Short mmCIF file of C-alpha atoms in Angstrom, two decimals:
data_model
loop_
_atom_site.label_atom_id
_atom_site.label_comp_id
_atom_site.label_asym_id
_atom_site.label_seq_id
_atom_site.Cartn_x
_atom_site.Cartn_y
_atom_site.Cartn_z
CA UNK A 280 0.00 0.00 0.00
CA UNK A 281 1.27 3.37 -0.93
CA UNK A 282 0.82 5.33 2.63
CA UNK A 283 1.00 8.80 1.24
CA UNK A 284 -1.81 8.07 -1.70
CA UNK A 285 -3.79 6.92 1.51
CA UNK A 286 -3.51 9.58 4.24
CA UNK A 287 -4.13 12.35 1.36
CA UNK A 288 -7.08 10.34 0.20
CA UNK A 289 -8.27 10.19 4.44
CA UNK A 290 -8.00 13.71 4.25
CA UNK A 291 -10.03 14.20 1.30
CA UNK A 292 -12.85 12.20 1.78
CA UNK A 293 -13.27 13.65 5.16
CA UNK A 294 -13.79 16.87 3.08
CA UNK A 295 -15.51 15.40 0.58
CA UNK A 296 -18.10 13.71 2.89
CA UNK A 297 -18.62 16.63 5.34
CA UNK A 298 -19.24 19.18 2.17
CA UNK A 299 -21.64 16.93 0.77
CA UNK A 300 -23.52 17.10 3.91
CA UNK A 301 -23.52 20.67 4.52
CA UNK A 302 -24.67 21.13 0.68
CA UNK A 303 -27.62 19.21 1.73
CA UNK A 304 -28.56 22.27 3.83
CA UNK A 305 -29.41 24.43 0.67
CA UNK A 306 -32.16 26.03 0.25
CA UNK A 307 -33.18 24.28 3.70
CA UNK A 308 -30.87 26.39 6.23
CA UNK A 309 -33.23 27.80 8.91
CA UNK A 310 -32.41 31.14 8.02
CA UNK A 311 -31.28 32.72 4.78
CA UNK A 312 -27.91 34.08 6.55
CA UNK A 313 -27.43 30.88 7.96
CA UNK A 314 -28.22 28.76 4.63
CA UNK A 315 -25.49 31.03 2.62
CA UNK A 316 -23.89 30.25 5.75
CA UNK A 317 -23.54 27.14 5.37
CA UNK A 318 -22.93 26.53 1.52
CA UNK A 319 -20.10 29.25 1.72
CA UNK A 320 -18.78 26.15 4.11
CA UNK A 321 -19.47 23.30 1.68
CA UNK A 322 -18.25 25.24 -0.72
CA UNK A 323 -14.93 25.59 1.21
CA UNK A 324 -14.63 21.83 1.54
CA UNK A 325 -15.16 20.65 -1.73
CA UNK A 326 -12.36 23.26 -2.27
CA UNK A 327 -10.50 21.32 -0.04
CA UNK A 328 -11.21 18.52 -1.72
CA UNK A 329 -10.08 18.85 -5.39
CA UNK A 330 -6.79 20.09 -4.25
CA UNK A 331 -6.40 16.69 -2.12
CA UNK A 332 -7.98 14.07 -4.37
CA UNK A 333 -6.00 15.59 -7.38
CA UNK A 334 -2.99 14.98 -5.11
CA UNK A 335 -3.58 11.59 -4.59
CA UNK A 336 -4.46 11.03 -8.24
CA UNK A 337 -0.66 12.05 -8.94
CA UNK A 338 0.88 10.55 -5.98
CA UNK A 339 -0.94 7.03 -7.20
CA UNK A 340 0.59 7.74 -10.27
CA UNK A 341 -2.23 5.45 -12.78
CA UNK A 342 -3.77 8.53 -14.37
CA UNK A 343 -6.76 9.01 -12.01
CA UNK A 344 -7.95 12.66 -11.72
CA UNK A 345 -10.10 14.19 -9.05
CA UNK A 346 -12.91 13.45 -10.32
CA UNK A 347 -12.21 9.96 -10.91
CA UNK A 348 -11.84 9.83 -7.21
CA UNK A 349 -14.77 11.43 -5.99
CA UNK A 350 -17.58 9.93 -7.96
CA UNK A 351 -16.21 6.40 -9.33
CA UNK A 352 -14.81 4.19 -6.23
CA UNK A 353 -17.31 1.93 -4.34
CA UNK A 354 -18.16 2.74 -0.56
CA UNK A 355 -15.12 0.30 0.71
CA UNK A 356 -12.78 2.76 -1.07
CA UNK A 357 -14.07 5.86 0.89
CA UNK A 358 -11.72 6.76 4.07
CA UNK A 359 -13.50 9.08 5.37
CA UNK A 360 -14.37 9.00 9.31
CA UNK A 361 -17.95 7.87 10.18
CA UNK A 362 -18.19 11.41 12.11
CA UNK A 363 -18.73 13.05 8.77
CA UNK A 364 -20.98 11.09 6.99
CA UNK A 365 -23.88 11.01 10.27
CA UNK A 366 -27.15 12.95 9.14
CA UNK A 367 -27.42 16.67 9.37
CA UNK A 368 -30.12 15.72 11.65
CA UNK A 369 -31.39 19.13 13.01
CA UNK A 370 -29.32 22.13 12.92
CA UNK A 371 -27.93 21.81 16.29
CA UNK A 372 -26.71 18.48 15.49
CA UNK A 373 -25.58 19.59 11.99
CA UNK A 374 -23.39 22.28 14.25
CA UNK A 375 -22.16 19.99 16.61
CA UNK A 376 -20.71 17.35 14.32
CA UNK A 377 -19.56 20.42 12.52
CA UNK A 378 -17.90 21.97 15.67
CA UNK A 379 -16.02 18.58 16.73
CA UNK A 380 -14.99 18.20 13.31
CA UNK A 381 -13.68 21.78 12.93
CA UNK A 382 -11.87 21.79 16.33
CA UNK A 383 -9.59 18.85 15.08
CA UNK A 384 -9.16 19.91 11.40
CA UNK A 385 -7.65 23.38 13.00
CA UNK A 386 -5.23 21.30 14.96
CA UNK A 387 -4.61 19.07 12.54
CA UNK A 388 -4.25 21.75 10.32
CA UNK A 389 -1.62 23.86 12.26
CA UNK A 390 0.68 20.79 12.51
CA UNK A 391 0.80 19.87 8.84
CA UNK A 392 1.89 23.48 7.93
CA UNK A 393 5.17 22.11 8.70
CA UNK A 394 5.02 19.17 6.94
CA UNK A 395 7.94 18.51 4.58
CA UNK A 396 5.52 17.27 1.72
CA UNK A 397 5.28 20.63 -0.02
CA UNK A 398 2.23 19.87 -1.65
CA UNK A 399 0.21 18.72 1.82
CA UNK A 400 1.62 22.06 3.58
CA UNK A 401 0.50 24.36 1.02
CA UNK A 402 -3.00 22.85 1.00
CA UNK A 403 -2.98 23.15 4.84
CA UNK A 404 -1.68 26.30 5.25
CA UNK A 405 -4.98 27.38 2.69
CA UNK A 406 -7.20 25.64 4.45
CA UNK A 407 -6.19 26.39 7.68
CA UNK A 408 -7.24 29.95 6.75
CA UNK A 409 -11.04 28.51 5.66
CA UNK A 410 -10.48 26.17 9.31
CA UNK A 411 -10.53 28.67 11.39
CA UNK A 412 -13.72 30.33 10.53
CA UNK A 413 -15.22 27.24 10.37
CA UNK A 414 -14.38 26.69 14.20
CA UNK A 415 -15.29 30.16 14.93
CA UNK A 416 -18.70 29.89 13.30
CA UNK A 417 -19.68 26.49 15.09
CA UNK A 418 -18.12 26.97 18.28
CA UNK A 419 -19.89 30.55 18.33
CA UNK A 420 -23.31 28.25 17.24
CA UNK A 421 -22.61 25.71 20.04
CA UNK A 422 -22.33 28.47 22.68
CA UNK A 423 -25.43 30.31 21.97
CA UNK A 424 -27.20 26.83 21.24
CA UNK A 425 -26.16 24.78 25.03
CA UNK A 426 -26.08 28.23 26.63
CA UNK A 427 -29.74 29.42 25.02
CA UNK A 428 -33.27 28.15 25.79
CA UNK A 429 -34.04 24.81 28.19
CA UNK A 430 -34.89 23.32 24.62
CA UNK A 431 -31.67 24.52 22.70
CA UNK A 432 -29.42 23.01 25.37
CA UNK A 433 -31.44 19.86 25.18
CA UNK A 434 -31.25 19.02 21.56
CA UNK A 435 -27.78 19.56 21.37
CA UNK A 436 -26.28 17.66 24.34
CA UNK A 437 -28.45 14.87 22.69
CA UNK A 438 -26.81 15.66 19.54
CA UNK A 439 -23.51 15.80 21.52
CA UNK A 440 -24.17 12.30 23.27
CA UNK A 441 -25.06 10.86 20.23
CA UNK A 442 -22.00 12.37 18.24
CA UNK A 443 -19.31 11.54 20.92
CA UNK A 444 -18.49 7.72 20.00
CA UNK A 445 -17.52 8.80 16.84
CA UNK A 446 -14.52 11.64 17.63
CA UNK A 447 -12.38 9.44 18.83
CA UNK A 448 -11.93 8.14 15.04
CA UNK A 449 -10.25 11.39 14.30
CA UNK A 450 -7.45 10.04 16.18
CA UNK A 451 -7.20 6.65 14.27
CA UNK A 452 -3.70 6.06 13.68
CA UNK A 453 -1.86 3.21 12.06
CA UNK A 454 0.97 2.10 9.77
CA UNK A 455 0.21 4.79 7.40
CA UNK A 456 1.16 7.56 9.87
CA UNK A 457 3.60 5.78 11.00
CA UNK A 458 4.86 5.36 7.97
CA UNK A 459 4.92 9.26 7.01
CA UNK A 460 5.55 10.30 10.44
CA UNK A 461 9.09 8.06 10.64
CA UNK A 462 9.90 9.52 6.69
CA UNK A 463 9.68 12.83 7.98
CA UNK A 464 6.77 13.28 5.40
CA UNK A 465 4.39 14.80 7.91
CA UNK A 466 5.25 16.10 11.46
CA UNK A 467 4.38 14.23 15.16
CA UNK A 468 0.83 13.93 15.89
CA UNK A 469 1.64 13.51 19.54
CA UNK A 470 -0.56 15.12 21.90
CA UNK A 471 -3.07 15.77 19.09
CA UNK A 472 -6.00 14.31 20.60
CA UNK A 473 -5.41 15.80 24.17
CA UNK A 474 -5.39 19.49 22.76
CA UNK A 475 -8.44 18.66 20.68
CA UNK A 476 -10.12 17.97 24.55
CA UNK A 477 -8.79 20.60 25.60
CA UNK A 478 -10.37 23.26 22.90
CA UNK A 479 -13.66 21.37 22.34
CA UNK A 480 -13.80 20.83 26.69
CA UNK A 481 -13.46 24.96 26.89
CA UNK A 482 -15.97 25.92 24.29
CA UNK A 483 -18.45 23.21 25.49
CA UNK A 484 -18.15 24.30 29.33
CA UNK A 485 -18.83 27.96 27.96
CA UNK A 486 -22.03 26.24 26.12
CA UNK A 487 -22.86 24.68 29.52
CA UNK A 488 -22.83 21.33 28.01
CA UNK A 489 -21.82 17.84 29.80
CA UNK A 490 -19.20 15.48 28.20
CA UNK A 491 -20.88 12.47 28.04
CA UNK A 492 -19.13 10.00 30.53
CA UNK A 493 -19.91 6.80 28.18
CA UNK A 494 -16.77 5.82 26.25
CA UNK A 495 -17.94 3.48 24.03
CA UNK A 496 -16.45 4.47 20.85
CA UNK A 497 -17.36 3.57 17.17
CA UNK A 498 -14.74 3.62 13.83
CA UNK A 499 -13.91 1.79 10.93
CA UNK A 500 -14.23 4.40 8.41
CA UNK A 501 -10.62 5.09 7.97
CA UNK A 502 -10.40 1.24 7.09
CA UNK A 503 -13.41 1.55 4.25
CA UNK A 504 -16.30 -0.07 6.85
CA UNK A 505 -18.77 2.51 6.80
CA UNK A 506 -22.26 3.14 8.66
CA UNK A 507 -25.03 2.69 6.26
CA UNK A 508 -25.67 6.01 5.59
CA UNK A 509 -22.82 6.50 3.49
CA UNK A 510 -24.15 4.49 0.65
CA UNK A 511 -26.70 6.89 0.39
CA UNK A 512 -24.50 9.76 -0.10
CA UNK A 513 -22.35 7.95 -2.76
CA UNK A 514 -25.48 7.13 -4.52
CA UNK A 515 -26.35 10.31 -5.16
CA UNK A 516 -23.08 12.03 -5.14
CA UNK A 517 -22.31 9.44 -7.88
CA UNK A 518 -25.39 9.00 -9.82
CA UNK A 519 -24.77 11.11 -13.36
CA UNK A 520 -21.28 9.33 -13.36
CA UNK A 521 -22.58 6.31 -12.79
CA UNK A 522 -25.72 6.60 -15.44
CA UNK A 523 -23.89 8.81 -17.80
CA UNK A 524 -20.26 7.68 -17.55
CA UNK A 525 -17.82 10.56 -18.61
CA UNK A 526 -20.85 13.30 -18.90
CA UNK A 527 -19.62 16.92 -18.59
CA UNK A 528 -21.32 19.78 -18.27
CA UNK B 567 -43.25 33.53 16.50
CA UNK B 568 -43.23 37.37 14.74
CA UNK B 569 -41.57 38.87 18.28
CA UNK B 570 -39.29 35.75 18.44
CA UNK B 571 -37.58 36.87 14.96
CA UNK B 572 -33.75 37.82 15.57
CA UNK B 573 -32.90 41.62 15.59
CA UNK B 574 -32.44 43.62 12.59
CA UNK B 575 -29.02 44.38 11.76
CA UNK B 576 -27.17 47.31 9.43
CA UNK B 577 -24.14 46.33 7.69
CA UNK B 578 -21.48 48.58 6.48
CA UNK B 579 -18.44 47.48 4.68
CA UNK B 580 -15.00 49.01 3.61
CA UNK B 581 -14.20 47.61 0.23
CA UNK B 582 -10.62 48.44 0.70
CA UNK B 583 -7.85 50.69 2.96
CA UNK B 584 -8.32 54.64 2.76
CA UNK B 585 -11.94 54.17 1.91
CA UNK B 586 -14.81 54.97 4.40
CA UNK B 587 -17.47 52.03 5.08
CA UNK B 588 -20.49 51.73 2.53
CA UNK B 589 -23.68 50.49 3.51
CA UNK B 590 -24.48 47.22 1.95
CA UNK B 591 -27.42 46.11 3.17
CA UNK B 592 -28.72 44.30 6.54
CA UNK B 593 -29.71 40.94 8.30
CA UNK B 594 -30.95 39.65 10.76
CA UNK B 595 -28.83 37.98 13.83
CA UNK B 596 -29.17 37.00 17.20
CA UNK B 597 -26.57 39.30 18.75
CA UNK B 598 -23.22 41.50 17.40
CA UNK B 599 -20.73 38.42 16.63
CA UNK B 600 -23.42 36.38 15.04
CA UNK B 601 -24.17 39.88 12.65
CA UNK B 602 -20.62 40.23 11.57
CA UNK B 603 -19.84 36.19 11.14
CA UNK B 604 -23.48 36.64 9.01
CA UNK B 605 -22.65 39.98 7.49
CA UNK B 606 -19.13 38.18 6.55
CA UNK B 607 -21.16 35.21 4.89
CA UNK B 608 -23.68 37.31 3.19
CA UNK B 609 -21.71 40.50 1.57
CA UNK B 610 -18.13 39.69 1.35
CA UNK B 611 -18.12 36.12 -0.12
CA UNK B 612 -17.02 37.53 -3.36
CA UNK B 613 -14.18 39.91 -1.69
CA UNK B 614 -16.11 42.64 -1.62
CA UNK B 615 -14.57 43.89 2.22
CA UNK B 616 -11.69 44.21 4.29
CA UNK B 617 -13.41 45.59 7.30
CA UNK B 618 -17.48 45.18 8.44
CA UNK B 619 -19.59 47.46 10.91
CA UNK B 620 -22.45 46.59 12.02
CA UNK B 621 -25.41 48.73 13.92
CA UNK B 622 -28.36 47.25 15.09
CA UNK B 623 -30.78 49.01 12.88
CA UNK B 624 -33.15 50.29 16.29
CA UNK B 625 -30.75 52.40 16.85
CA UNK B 626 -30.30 53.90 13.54
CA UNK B 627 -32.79 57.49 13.38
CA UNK B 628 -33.37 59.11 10.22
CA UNK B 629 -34.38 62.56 8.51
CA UNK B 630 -37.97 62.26 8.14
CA UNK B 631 -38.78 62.68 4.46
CA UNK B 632 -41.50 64.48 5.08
CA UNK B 633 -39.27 67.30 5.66
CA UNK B 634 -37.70 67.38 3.09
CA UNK B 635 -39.44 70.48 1.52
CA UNK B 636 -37.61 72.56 4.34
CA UNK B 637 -34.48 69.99 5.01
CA UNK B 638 -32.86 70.52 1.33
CA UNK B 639 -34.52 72.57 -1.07
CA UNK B 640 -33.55 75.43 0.49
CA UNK B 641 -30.04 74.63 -0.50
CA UNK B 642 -31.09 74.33 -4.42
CA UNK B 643 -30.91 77.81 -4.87
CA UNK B 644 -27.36 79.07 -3.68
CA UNK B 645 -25.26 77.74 -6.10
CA UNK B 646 -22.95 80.11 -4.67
CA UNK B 647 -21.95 77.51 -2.16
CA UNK B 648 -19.97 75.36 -5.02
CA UNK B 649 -16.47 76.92 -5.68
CA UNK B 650 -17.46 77.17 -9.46
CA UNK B 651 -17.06 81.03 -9.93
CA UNK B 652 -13.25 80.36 -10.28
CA UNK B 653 -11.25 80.45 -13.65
CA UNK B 654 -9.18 77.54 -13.62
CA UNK B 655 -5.52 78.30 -15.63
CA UNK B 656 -4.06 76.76 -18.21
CA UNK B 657 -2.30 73.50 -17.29
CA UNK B 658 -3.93 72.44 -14.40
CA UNK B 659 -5.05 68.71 -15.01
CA UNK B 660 -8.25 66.78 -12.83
CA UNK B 661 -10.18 69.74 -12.04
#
C-alpha cells in the first residue's frame, strides 16, 4: 500500500463527505444568513477537496484525476471518518458534528503546515485559513445553542451524546502515519487528541454542556467499513457518473 | 413567532484601505458576533470587504422625508456655495 496516496485520500474524503452534507442544507438552512452560511462552508470543503484528491491522483501515479476519485470508487474505497458522513439531523446536530470536526481539522491543520511534503503544507496552510472560521462559526453556534433556551441546550447535548463515539476516530492512527511520520513526510501527531479535549472541553463548558461519561467508541471508516448512511451519499453524489459515464457539463 | 424573529441588523463594509465604510445592506442575527460572522457570509463572499460594521438598525434614526421640503430645497438655490465662480488656468489637469 502506498501510505502517502492513503492519508491524502483520508483527508479528502473527510472533506468530501462533510461538504456533501452541509450542501444538503441548501435552500433548507433555517435562516437565509445561515443557509449562505452554510454553503459558503461546503463550498470551502469541496475546495479542499479537489486540491487533495488531485494529489492523490498524482501521488498514485495510474492517471486518475479528481474526479475519478470522488464519484467512481465503491463505498469500501471511501476513508473518510464515520463522524462526517452522520445525518445533518437538526441544525444543532448539523453544528455539533460540525464543531467537533472543525476543532480537530484546526489542529490538525496547524501541525501539517510544517510538513515537509510541499504539496500537503500548502493545501494546509490554505485551508487552515477557511479552518478557522469554520471553528469560529460552530463553536460561536454551540455556545449560543447549550447556553440558550431549556430546549436549545437539550437538543444539542443529545446531539452531543449521540455524536461523541464517533470523535475518537479522528485520532485513528496506524501504519500509514507511521509510515509518514518516521519519513519525515508529515510532522508528530503527539498530543493531538489531548489538545483537541482541551479546545472542544473549553468551548463546550462555555455552552454549559456535559461530556458524556460513556466511552464506548465507534470507527472503521478510515479502514473503508462505513455506517449505512454513506451508501446513500455515494449514490447520489455518484449518480450522473454512474448513469452517464464521462458526462460533462 | 413574529416577536421571536432575531434583531435587525445594518451592515457597512470598507471595500478596501483609505476608503470609508459603505452600507451594503442588513440581516438579521441574534446578537453582534453572530451579525458580523453573518454579514461576513452574506456581503463579502465575493471579496467585496476588508473591514465590516455593524449597527443594530433600532438604533439607527433618520431625517424624516416628510421634511424634506424645508431639510434641502432650500439649499437648491445658492449655487454660490460650489467653488465654481473660479477660472481655472491653463495647465492644471483633474479639475
Amino acid at each position: 500500500m502506498n501510505a502517502l496516496f492513503e492519508y491524502v485520500i483520508r483527508l479528502g474524503d473527510d472533506s468530501l463527505i462533510i461538504g456533501h452534507r452541509l450542501s444538503e442544507w441548501c435552500g433548507h438552512g433555517p435562516v437565509l444568513e445561515e443557509d449562505i452560511a452554510m454553503t459558503n462552508l461546503s463550498l470551502d470543503f469541496i475546495g479542499q477537496t479537489a486540491s487533495l484528491l488531485k494529489y492523490a491522483g498524482e501521488v498514485e501515479g495510474k492517471g486518475r484525476t479528481e474526479d475519478d476519485l470522488a464519484y467512481l470508487r465503491y463505498d469500501r474505497e471511501y476513508k473518510n471518518t464515520l463522524l462526517v458522513e452522520q445525518p445533518n439531523g437538526d441544525f444543532g446536530m448539523t453544528m455539533m458534528r460540525q464543531f467537533l470536526f472543525d476543532a480537530y481539522r484546526k489542529l490538525l491543520f496547524e501541525r501539517l503546515v510544517n510538513a515537509k511534503d510541499e504539496t500537503i503544507a500548502a493545501i494546509a496552510a490554505k485551508s487552515l485559513k477557511e479552518t478557522k472560521y469554520h471553528f469560529k462559526h460552530s463553536s460561536e453556534w454551540i455556545i449560543r445553542l447549550g447556553d440558550g433556551t431549556e430546549e436549545s441546550n437539550q437538543r444539542v447535548q443529545d446531539s452531543l451524546d449521540t455524536l461523541w463515539r464517533y470523535a475518537s476516530e479522528l485520532f485513528y492512527a496506524d501504519a500509514v502515519d507511521a509510515e509518514l511520520i518516521e519519513a519525515g513526510t508529515i510532522p508528530s501527531m503527539e498530543g493531538l487528541e489531548e489538545e483537541w479535549k482541551k479546545s472542544v472541553g473549553e468551548v463546550l463548558s462555555e455552552a454549559t454542556l456535559t461530556i458524556p461519561t460513556n466511552n464506548w467508541k465507534q470507527g472503521g471508516g478510515r479502514k473503508g467499513m462505513h455506517s449505512e448512511h454513506l451508501g446513500y451519499i455515494l449514490s447520489e453524489l455518484q449518480y450522473m457518473q454512474r448513469a452517464y459515464p464521462g458526462l460533462e457539463w | 413567532m413574529a416577536n421571536k424573529e432575531w434583531p435587525l441588523w445594518e451592515v457597512f463594509i470598507r471595500s478596501k484601505q483609505g476608503l470609508s465604510h459603505k452600507h451594503v445592506g442588513s440581516l438579521r442575527a441574534a446578537d453582534a458576533d453572530m451579525a458580523i460572522e453573518n454579514a461576513r457570509d452574506v456581503y463579502t463572499r465575493r471579496s467585496e470587504g476588508v473591514s465590516i460594521w455593524v449597527a443594530e438598525s433600532n438604533n439607527l434614526f433618520a431625517s424624516n422625508p416628510y421634511d424634506a421640503d424645508s431639510l434641502y430645497e432650500p439649499s437648491d438655490s445658492k449655487v454660490y456655495r460650489h467653488p465654481t465662480f473660479y477660472e481655472v488656468p491653463d495647465g492644471i489637469e483633474h479639475m
